[in-house]
Short mmCIF file of N, CA and C in Angstrom, two decimals:
data_model
loop_
_atom_site.label_atom_id
_atom_site.label_comp_id
_atom_site.label_asym_id
_atom_site.label_seq_id
_atom_site.Cartn_x
_atom_site.Cartn_y
_atom_site.Cartn_z
N MET N 254 -7.62 65.50 -49.69
CA MET N 254 -8.82 65.95 -50.05
C MET N 254 -8.87 65.18 -51.53
N ARG N 255 -9.88 64.57 -51.72
CA ARG N 255 -10.33 63.74 -53.01
C ARG N 255 -11.17 64.63 -53.75
N PHE N 256 -10.96 64.95 -54.95
CA PHE N 256 -11.79 65.70 -55.97
C PHE N 256 -12.31 64.86 -56.96
N GLY N 257 -13.37 65.20 -57.62
CA GLY N 257 -13.89 64.43 -58.73
C GLY N 257 -14.99 63.25 -58.18
N THR N 258 -15.19 62.32 -59.24
CA THR N 258 -16.09 61.29 -58.92
C THR N 258 -15.20 60.04 -59.38
N LEU N 259 -14.02 60.05 -59.71
CA LEU N 259 -13.31 59.00 -60.08
C LEU N 259 -13.15 57.88 -59.12
N PRO N 260 -13.32 56.44 -59.46
CA PRO N 260 -13.29 55.38 -58.60
C PRO N 260 -11.84 55.23 -57.98
N ARG N 261 -11.65 54.59 -56.84
CA ARG N 261 -10.56 54.24 -56.41
C ARG N 261 -9.99 52.82 -57.06
N LEU N 262 -8.73 52.89 -57.56
CA LEU N 262 -8.26 51.56 -58.22
C LEU N 262 -8.68 50.41 -57.24
N SER N 263 -8.26 50.53 -56.04
CA SER N 263 -8.52 49.23 -55.13
C SER N 263 -9.78 48.79 -55.33
N ASP N 264 -10.92 49.75 -55.37
CA ASP N 264 -12.14 49.21 -55.63
C ASP N 264 -12.36 48.39 -57.02
N LEU N 265 -11.59 49.01 -58.03
CA LEU N 265 -11.98 48.34 -59.16
C LEU N 265 -11.25 46.97 -59.40
N VAL N 266 -10.20 46.67 -58.55
CA VAL N 266 -9.34 45.46 -58.67
C VAL N 266 -9.65 44.38 -57.60
N GLU N 267 -10.59 44.94 -56.58
CA GLU N 267 -10.90 44.02 -55.52
C GLU N 267 -11.25 42.61 -56.05
N GLY N 268 -10.60 41.72 -55.52
CA GLY N 268 -11.16 40.09 -55.74
C GLY N 268 -10.42 39.80 -56.81
N ALA N 269 -9.62 40.49 -57.68
CA ALA N 269 -8.91 40.13 -58.89
C ALA N 269 -7.60 39.24 -58.43
N GLU N 270 -7.45 38.32 -59.20
CA GLU N 270 -6.25 37.46 -58.89
C GLU N 270 -5.19 37.99 -59.64
N ILE N 271 -3.99 38.23 -58.63
CA ILE N 271 -2.76 38.94 -59.12
C ILE N 271 -1.79 37.85 -59.76
N THR N 272 -1.70 38.10 -61.03
CA THR N 272 -0.98 37.17 -61.93
C THR N 272 0.12 38.25 -62.88
N PRO N 273 0.97 37.53 -63.47
CA PRO N 273 1.80 38.57 -64.27
C PRO N 273 0.86 39.31 -65.24
N ASP N 274 -0.06 38.40 -65.96
CA ASP N 274 -1.07 39.24 -66.60
C ASP N 274 -1.63 40.36 -66.24
N MET N 275 -2.11 40.13 -64.93
CA MET N 275 -2.81 41.27 -64.10
C MET N 275 -1.96 42.42 -64.06
N ILE N 276 -0.57 42.10 -63.83
CA ILE N 276 0.24 43.23 -63.41
C ILE N 276 0.66 44.02 -64.83
N VAL N 277 0.71 43.34 -65.93
CA VAL N 277 0.82 43.83 -67.06
C VAL N 277 -0.48 45.02 -67.59
N ARG N 278 -1.55 44.33 -67.12
CA ARG N 278 -2.65 45.14 -67.26
C ARG N 278 -2.83 46.42 -66.60
N LEU N 279 -2.55 46.31 -65.29
CA LEU N 279 -2.22 47.51 -64.22
C LEU N 279 -1.11 48.19 -64.77
N ALA N 280 -0.12 47.94 -65.23
CA ALA N 280 0.80 48.78 -65.89
C ALA N 280 0.45 49.39 -67.01
N ALA N 281 -0.30 48.83 -67.87
CA ALA N 281 -0.87 49.50 -69.22
C ALA N 281 -1.70 50.59 -68.77
N LEU N 282 -2.56 50.11 -67.95
CA LEU N 282 -3.72 51.23 -67.40
C LEU N 282 -3.01 52.32 -66.87
N ALA N 283 -1.85 52.28 -66.05
CA ALA N 283 -1.06 53.33 -65.34
C ALA N 283 -0.43 54.02 -66.50
N LEU N 284 0.15 53.70 -67.46
CA LEU N 284 0.75 54.40 -68.52
C LEU N 284 -0.26 55.01 -69.27
N MET N 285 -1.40 54.39 -69.63
CA MET N 285 -2.48 55.07 -70.35
C MET N 285 -3.05 56.49 -69.56
N GLN N 286 -3.21 56.08 -68.14
CA GLN N 286 -3.57 57.23 -67.30
C GLN N 286 -2.46 58.26 -67.09
N ALA N 287 -1.28 58.00 -67.30
CA ALA N 287 -0.16 58.73 -67.27
C ALA N 287 -0.22 59.97 -68.53
N HIS N 288 -0.41 59.27 -69.56
CA HIS N 288 -0.61 60.02 -70.86
C HIS N 288 -1.79 61.14 -70.81
N ILE N 289 -2.98 60.60 -70.16
CA ILE N 289 -4.00 61.65 -70.08
C ILE N 289 -3.64 62.75 -68.96
N VAL N 290 -2.79 62.29 -67.98
CA VAL N 290 -2.49 63.29 -67.10
C VAL N 290 -1.55 64.20 -67.53
N ALA N 291 -0.57 63.79 -68.30
CA ALA N 291 0.48 64.76 -69.09
C ALA N 291 -0.28 65.82 -69.87
N GLU N 292 -1.23 65.19 -70.78
CA GLU N 292 -2.13 66.33 -71.50
C GLU N 292 -2.57 67.19 -70.66
N GLU N 293 -3.29 66.84 -69.58
CA GLU N 293 -4.02 67.88 -68.75
C GLU N 293 -3.05 68.63 -68.14
N LEU N 294 -2.06 68.07 -67.64
CA LEU N 294 -0.88 69.13 -66.92
C LEU N 294 -0.55 70.14 -67.96
N HIS N 295 -0.10 69.79 -69.17
CA HIS N 295 0.29 70.54 -70.23
C HIS N 295 -0.77 71.55 -70.76
N ASP N 296 -1.99 71.13 -70.83
CA ASP N 296 -2.89 71.95 -71.48
C ASP N 296 -3.81 72.80 -70.36
N ILE N 297 -3.86 72.43 -69.30
CA ILE N 297 -4.75 72.93 -68.36
C ILE N 297 -4.02 73.76 -67.04
N VAL N 298 -3.22 72.72 -66.30
CA VAL N 298 -2.59 73.13 -65.13
C VAL N 298 -1.62 74.11 -65.26
N ILE N 299 -0.52 73.79 -66.23
CA ILE N 299 0.65 74.70 -66.28
C ILE N 299 0.24 76.07 -66.80
N PRO N 300 -0.63 76.28 -67.71
CA PRO N 300 -1.09 77.85 -67.97
C PRO N 300 -1.92 78.41 -66.80
N LEU N 301 -2.39 77.74 -66.01
CA LEU N 301 -2.99 78.36 -64.88
C LEU N 301 -2.32 78.65 -63.67
N LEU N 302 -1.16 77.98 -63.58
CA LEU N 302 -0.14 78.16 -62.47
C LEU N 302 0.70 79.38 -62.81
N PRO N 303 1.02 80.25 -61.56
CA PRO N 303 1.99 81.23 -61.72
C PRO N 303 3.28 80.62 -62.27
N PRO N 304 4.19 81.39 -63.07
CA PRO N 304 5.37 80.96 -63.66
C PRO N 304 6.18 80.36 -62.60
N ALA N 305 6.28 80.91 -61.61
CA ALA N 305 7.23 80.38 -60.47
C ALA N 305 6.93 79.03 -59.96
N ARG N 306 5.52 78.56 -60.13
CA ARG N 306 4.98 77.11 -59.77
C ARG N 306 4.71 76.36 -60.76
N ARG N 307 5.42 76.46 -61.76
CA ARG N 307 5.16 75.33 -62.77
C ARG N 307 5.98 74.36 -63.12
N SER N 308 7.12 74.54 -62.40
CA SER N 308 8.29 73.62 -62.61
C SER N 308 7.85 72.14 -62.30
N HIS N 309 7.22 71.94 -61.18
CA HIS N 309 6.90 70.46 -60.58
C HIS N 309 5.97 69.97 -61.73
N ALA N 310 5.01 70.70 -62.07
CA ALA N 310 3.92 70.17 -63.15
C ALA N 310 4.87 69.68 -64.55
N ALA N 311 5.67 70.59 -64.80
CA ALA N 311 6.55 70.47 -66.06
C ALA N 311 7.38 69.15 -65.85
N SER N 312 8.02 68.84 -64.59
CA SER N 312 8.88 67.77 -64.47
C SER N 312 8.18 66.67 -64.55
N ILE N 313 6.79 66.61 -64.11
CA ILE N 313 5.92 65.46 -64.12
C ILE N 313 5.78 65.00 -65.62
N VAL N 314 5.41 66.11 -66.41
CA VAL N 314 5.19 65.94 -67.83
C VAL N 314 6.48 65.19 -68.41
N ARG N 315 7.52 65.70 -68.14
CA ARG N 315 8.83 65.28 -68.77
C ARG N 315 8.96 63.85 -68.29
N ARG N 316 8.80 63.52 -66.90
CA ARG N 316 8.95 62.19 -66.59
C ARG N 316 8.01 61.07 -67.34
N ILE N 317 6.81 61.56 -67.62
CA ILE N 317 5.88 60.86 -68.50
C ILE N 317 6.36 60.59 -69.81
N GLU N 318 6.74 61.56 -70.28
CA GLU N 318 7.14 61.56 -71.82
C GLU N 318 8.57 60.65 -71.84
N ARG N 319 9.09 60.52 -70.98
CA ARG N 319 10.43 59.74 -70.83
C ARG N 319 9.94 58.34 -70.55
N GLY N 320 8.70 57.97 -70.01
CA GLY N 320 8.22 56.71 -69.88
C GLY N 320 8.66 56.30 -68.38
N ALA N 321 9.21 57.01 -67.56
CA ALA N 321 9.58 56.90 -66.27
C ALA N 321 8.57 57.13 -65.32
N VAL N 322 7.28 56.34 -65.48
CA VAL N 322 6.18 56.54 -64.56
C VAL N 322 6.02 55.38 -63.47
N LEU N 323 6.39 54.27 -63.90
CA LEU N 323 6.23 53.01 -62.85
C LEU N 323 7.18 52.98 -61.79
N GLU N 324 7.52 53.94 -61.20
CA GLU N 324 8.77 53.95 -60.11
C GLU N 324 8.09 54.56 -59.00
N GLU N 325 8.73 54.42 -57.78
CA GLU N 325 8.30 55.05 -56.53
C GLU N 325 8.30 56.33 -56.60
N GLU N 326 9.40 56.82 -57.23
CA GLU N 326 9.80 58.22 -57.18
C GLU N 326 8.82 59.09 -57.87
N ALA N 327 8.16 58.38 -59.13
CA ALA N 327 7.19 59.22 -59.96
C ALA N 327 5.81 58.99 -58.89
N LEU N 328 5.64 57.94 -58.08
CA LEU N 328 4.44 57.94 -57.47
C LEU N 328 4.25 59.08 -56.40
N HIS N 329 5.52 59.40 -55.82
CA HIS N 329 5.83 60.41 -54.72
C HIS N 329 5.59 61.69 -55.17
N ASP N 330 6.23 61.97 -56.48
CA ASP N 330 6.23 63.21 -57.12
C ASP N 330 4.55 63.44 -57.61
N VAL N 331 3.91 62.46 -58.06
CA VAL N 331 2.43 62.82 -58.36
C VAL N 331 1.67 63.05 -56.91
N GLU N 332 1.93 62.19 -55.97
CA GLU N 332 1.30 62.68 -54.67
C GLU N 332 1.64 63.96 -54.15
N THR N 333 2.83 64.27 -54.16
CA THR N 333 3.06 65.64 -53.71
C THR N 333 2.57 66.89 -54.53
N PHE N 334 2.66 66.68 -55.75
CA PHE N 334 2.13 67.61 -56.63
C PHE N 334 0.63 67.76 -56.42
N ASN N 335 0.07 66.68 -56.40
CA ASN N 335 -1.55 66.77 -55.96
C ASN N 335 -1.89 67.45 -54.62
N ALA N 336 -1.01 67.10 -53.71
CA ALA N 336 -1.32 67.92 -52.37
C ALA N 336 -1.12 69.41 -52.49
N ALA N 337 -0.10 69.63 -53.39
CA ALA N 337 0.06 70.99 -53.66
C ALA N 337 -0.94 71.84 -54.37
N LEU N 338 -1.44 70.98 -55.13
CA LEU N 338 -2.68 71.57 -56.13
C LEU N 338 -3.88 71.59 -55.43
N SER N 339 -3.90 70.69 -54.52
CA SER N 339 -5.35 70.88 -53.66
C SER N 339 -5.26 72.15 -52.85
N LEU N 340 -4.27 72.76 -52.39
CA LEU N 340 -4.12 74.01 -51.90
C LEU N 340 -4.48 75.07 -52.68
N GLN N 341 -3.99 75.07 -53.94
CA GLN N 341 -4.49 76.01 -54.87
C GLN N 341 -6.05 75.91 -55.16
N ILE N 342 -6.58 74.72 -55.20
CA ILE N 342 -8.04 74.48 -55.26
C ILE N 342 -8.72 75.10 -54.08
N GLU N 343 -8.29 74.76 -53.00
CA GLU N 343 -9.09 75.32 -51.79
C GLU N 343 -9.05 76.76 -51.77
N ALA N 344 -7.97 77.41 -52.30
CA ALA N 344 -8.01 78.92 -52.18
C ALA N 344 -9.07 79.43 -53.08
N GLY N 345 -9.28 78.72 -54.35
CA GLY N 345 -10.23 79.22 -55.21
C GLY N 345 -11.75 78.38 -54.98
N THR N 346 -12.06 78.09 -53.80
CA THR N 346 -13.23 77.48 -53.28
C THR N 346 -13.80 78.42 -52.16
N GLN N 347 -14.88 78.52 -52.21
CA GLN N 347 -15.73 79.42 -51.15
C GLN N 347 -16.86 78.59 -50.65
N VAL N 348 -17.04 78.22 -49.41
CA VAL N 348 -18.25 77.69 -48.86
C VAL N 348 -19.00 78.71 -48.15
N TYR N 349 -20.33 78.93 -48.31
CA TYR N 349 -21.15 79.93 -48.00
C TYR N 349 -22.44 79.29 -47.54
N TRP N 350 -23.08 80.23 -47.00
CA TRP N 350 -24.66 79.70 -46.47
C TRP N 350 -25.67 80.29 -47.43
N GLN N 351 -26.51 79.46 -47.99
CA GLN N 351 -27.41 79.82 -48.85
C GLN N 351 -28.72 79.77 -48.11
N GLY N 352 -29.33 80.82 -48.01
CA GLY N 352 -30.53 80.84 -47.21
C GLY N 352 -31.92 80.42 -47.99
N ASP N 353 -32.69 79.77 -47.35
CA ASP N 353 -33.74 78.93 -48.07
C ASP N 353 -34.88 78.96 -46.85
N ASP N 354 -36.07 79.76 -47.25
CA ASP N 354 -37.09 79.58 -46.31
C ASP N 354 -37.93 78.40 -46.33
N ASN N 355 -37.74 77.56 -47.55
CA ASN N 355 -38.33 76.35 -47.66
C ASN N 355 -37.67 75.07 -47.13
N HIS N 356 -36.43 75.32 -46.61
CA HIS N 356 -35.59 74.32 -46.43
C HIS N 356 -35.78 74.07 -44.95
N VAL N 357 -35.62 72.82 -44.35
CA VAL N 357 -35.76 72.43 -42.92
C VAL N 357 -34.93 73.25 -41.97
N ARG N 358 -33.58 73.38 -42.41
CA ARG N 358 -32.86 74.16 -41.30
C ARG N 358 -32.87 75.66 -41.97
N GLY N 359 -33.60 76.20 -42.72
CA GLY N 359 -33.57 77.68 -43.05
C GLY N 359 -32.54 77.92 -44.23
N GLY N 360 -31.94 77.03 -44.72
CA GLY N 360 -30.92 77.03 -45.64
C GLY N 360 -30.05 75.93 -45.82
N TYR N 361 -28.85 76.07 -46.63
CA TYR N 361 -27.93 74.97 -46.61
C TYR N 361 -26.45 75.66 -47.08
N GLU N 362 -25.68 74.66 -46.77
CA GLU N 362 -24.27 75.08 -47.18
C GLU N 362 -23.96 74.98 -48.67
N ALA N 363 -23.44 75.78 -49.46
CA ALA N 363 -23.29 75.81 -50.84
C ALA N 363 -21.67 76.01 -51.04
N VAL N 364 -21.38 75.63 -52.22
CA VAL N 364 -19.78 75.65 -52.63
C VAL N 364 -19.75 76.42 -53.89
N TYR N 365 -19.06 77.41 -53.87
CA TYR N 365 -18.59 78.04 -55.12
C TYR N 365 -17.30 77.90 -55.55
N ARG N 366 -17.08 77.34 -56.71
CA ARG N 366 -15.64 77.20 -57.17
C ARG N 366 -15.44 77.89 -58.29
N GLU N 367 -14.25 78.76 -58.33
CA GLU N 367 -13.88 79.53 -59.51
C GLU N 367 -13.70 78.85 -60.41
N PRO N 368 -13.84 79.16 -61.67
CA PRO N 368 -13.53 78.30 -62.91
C PRO N 368 -12.10 77.74 -63.21
N GLU N 369 -11.16 78.43 -62.57
CA GLU N 369 -9.96 77.89 -62.58
C GLU N 369 -9.84 76.81 -61.51
N ALA N 370 -10.14 76.96 -60.38
CA ALA N 370 -10.24 75.94 -59.32
C ALA N 370 -11.17 74.76 -59.82
N ARG N 371 -12.05 74.91 -60.55
CA ARG N 371 -13.00 73.82 -61.11
C ARG N 371 -12.12 72.98 -62.13
N GLN N 372 -11.28 73.47 -62.87
CA GLN N 372 -10.58 72.74 -63.89
C GLN N 372 -9.64 72.18 -63.06
N LEU N 373 -8.87 72.68 -62.14
CA LEU N 373 -7.64 72.03 -61.24
C LEU N 373 -8.31 71.10 -60.66
N ALA N 374 -9.61 71.11 -59.98
CA ALA N 374 -10.16 70.02 -59.32
C ALA N 374 -10.34 68.75 -60.13
N GLU N 375 -10.73 68.91 -61.42
CA GLU N 375 -10.84 67.90 -62.29
C GLU N 375 -9.51 66.92 -62.57
N VAL N 376 -8.38 67.98 -62.78
CA VAL N 376 -7.22 67.32 -63.00
C VAL N 376 -6.65 66.61 -61.77
N ALA N 377 -6.98 67.18 -60.50
CA ALA N 377 -6.59 66.40 -59.37
C ALA N 377 -7.03 65.18 -59.09
N GLY N 378 -8.42 64.85 -59.64
CA GLY N 378 -9.12 63.69 -59.64
C GLY N 378 -8.27 62.78 -60.50
N GLU N 379 -7.77 63.25 -61.63
CA GLU N 379 -7.19 62.35 -62.52
C GLU N 379 -5.68 62.01 -61.88
N LEU N 380 -5.05 62.93 -61.41
CA LEU N 380 -3.87 62.79 -60.63
C LEU N 380 -3.93 61.67 -59.59
N ALA N 381 -4.95 61.73 -58.76
CA ALA N 381 -5.19 60.68 -57.79
C ALA N 381 -5.48 59.33 -58.29
N LEU N 382 -6.03 59.20 -59.37
CA LEU N 382 -6.31 57.98 -60.17
C LEU N 382 -4.96 57.54 -60.55
N LEU N 383 -4.21 58.38 -61.16
CA LEU N 383 -2.74 57.78 -61.74
C LEU N 383 -1.91 57.40 -60.62
N ALA N 384 -1.96 58.09 -59.48
CA ALA N 384 -1.09 57.58 -58.22
C ALA N 384 -1.82 56.16 -57.66
N ASP N 385 -3.12 55.95 -57.76
CA ASP N 385 -3.75 54.78 -57.43
C ASP N 385 -3.04 53.70 -58.33
N MET N 386 -3.07 53.93 -59.48
CA MET N 386 -2.72 53.07 -60.62
C MET N 386 -1.23 52.56 -60.44
N ILE N 387 -0.56 53.65 -60.55
CA ILE N 387 0.92 53.45 -60.03
C ILE N 387 1.13 52.44 -58.84
N LEU N 388 0.68 52.93 -57.77
CA LEU N 388 0.66 52.18 -56.56
C LEU N 388 0.20 50.76 -56.79
N ALA N 389 -0.88 50.44 -57.40
CA ALA N 389 -1.38 49.19 -57.59
C ALA N 389 -0.42 48.37 -58.55
N ALA N 390 0.08 48.85 -59.59
CA ALA N 390 1.21 48.12 -60.44
C ALA N 390 2.27 47.73 -59.78
N LEU N 391 2.75 48.62 -58.94
CA LEU N 391 4.04 48.51 -58.12
C LEU N 391 3.74 47.48 -56.99
N SER N 392 2.67 47.56 -56.28
CA SER N 392 2.37 46.69 -55.23
C SER N 392 2.24 45.35 -55.74
N ALA N 393 1.37 45.05 -56.89
CA ALA N 393 1.16 43.81 -57.39
C ALA N 393 2.59 43.09 -57.90
N ALA N 394 3.31 43.93 -58.51
CA ALA N 394 4.61 43.27 -59.03
C ALA N 394 5.41 42.81 -57.75
N ARG N 395 5.58 43.72 -56.71
CA ARG N 395 6.44 43.42 -55.72
C ARG N 395 5.81 42.19 -54.85
N ALA N 396 4.34 42.06 -54.66
CA ALA N 396 3.87 40.97 -54.11
C ALA N 396 4.05 39.73 -54.86
N VAL N 397 4.13 39.69 -56.20
CA VAL N 397 4.39 38.29 -56.86
C VAL N 397 5.86 38.07 -56.82
N ARG N 398 6.76 39.22 -56.77
CA ARG N 398 8.14 38.87 -56.40
C ARG N 398 8.29 38.15 -55.08
N GLU N 399 8.01 38.91 -53.85
CA GLU N 399 8.04 38.53 -52.79
C GLU N 399 7.33 37.10 -52.44
N ALA N 400 6.22 36.82 -52.94
CA ALA N 400 5.63 35.60 -52.73
C ALA N 400 6.36 34.47 -53.45
N ALA N 401 6.94 34.74 -54.76
CA ALA N 401 7.81 33.76 -55.22
C ALA N 401 9.00 33.46 -54.38
N ALA N 402 9.57 34.58 -53.67
CA ALA N 402 10.73 34.29 -52.99
C ALA N 402 10.46 33.54 -51.73
N LEU N 403 9.22 33.82 -51.10
CA LEU N 403 8.81 32.94 -49.93
C LEU N 403 8.76 31.55 -50.40
N ILE N 404 8.01 31.25 -51.57
CA ILE N 404 7.74 29.73 -51.82
C ILE N 404 9.23 29.11 -52.18
N ASP N 405 10.05 29.78 -52.86
CA ASP N 405 11.44 29.32 -53.14
C ASP N 405 12.21 29.11 -52.09
N GLY N 406 12.08 30.02 -51.07
CA GLY N 406 13.02 30.30 -49.96
C GLY N 406 12.95 29.43 -48.77
#
């Protein structure tokens, strides 16, 4: 489930030439996004989670503080935590029917999200963007390495 209105990184880099400079830019963007995510995890998510469920978010913050973001394991941790966070968001989201005599169908579906779930949904969007950025940087670096091996080999 995607939350927020943040663009997918693949849309942003579509058609870009993958060069070492581009990989550096992707890595820099991922690191900047990681710091944004760490701050949001620390300031928003951790206080909203029950104490027993805070360890995963805290471990992601520590990983970011150590600078260990551009790794497959970090990507897996961010994606796994975002999936767990989406369950919490769904628990705080209600879809209901809003009757409206002036509407063609007599009403429409409306969504109510509790304030905590709304805050978590915004962070979930940032986490999804971080995962996209990590994946883009790792994929671009791997593509350049493997292409060079194919050319040399």
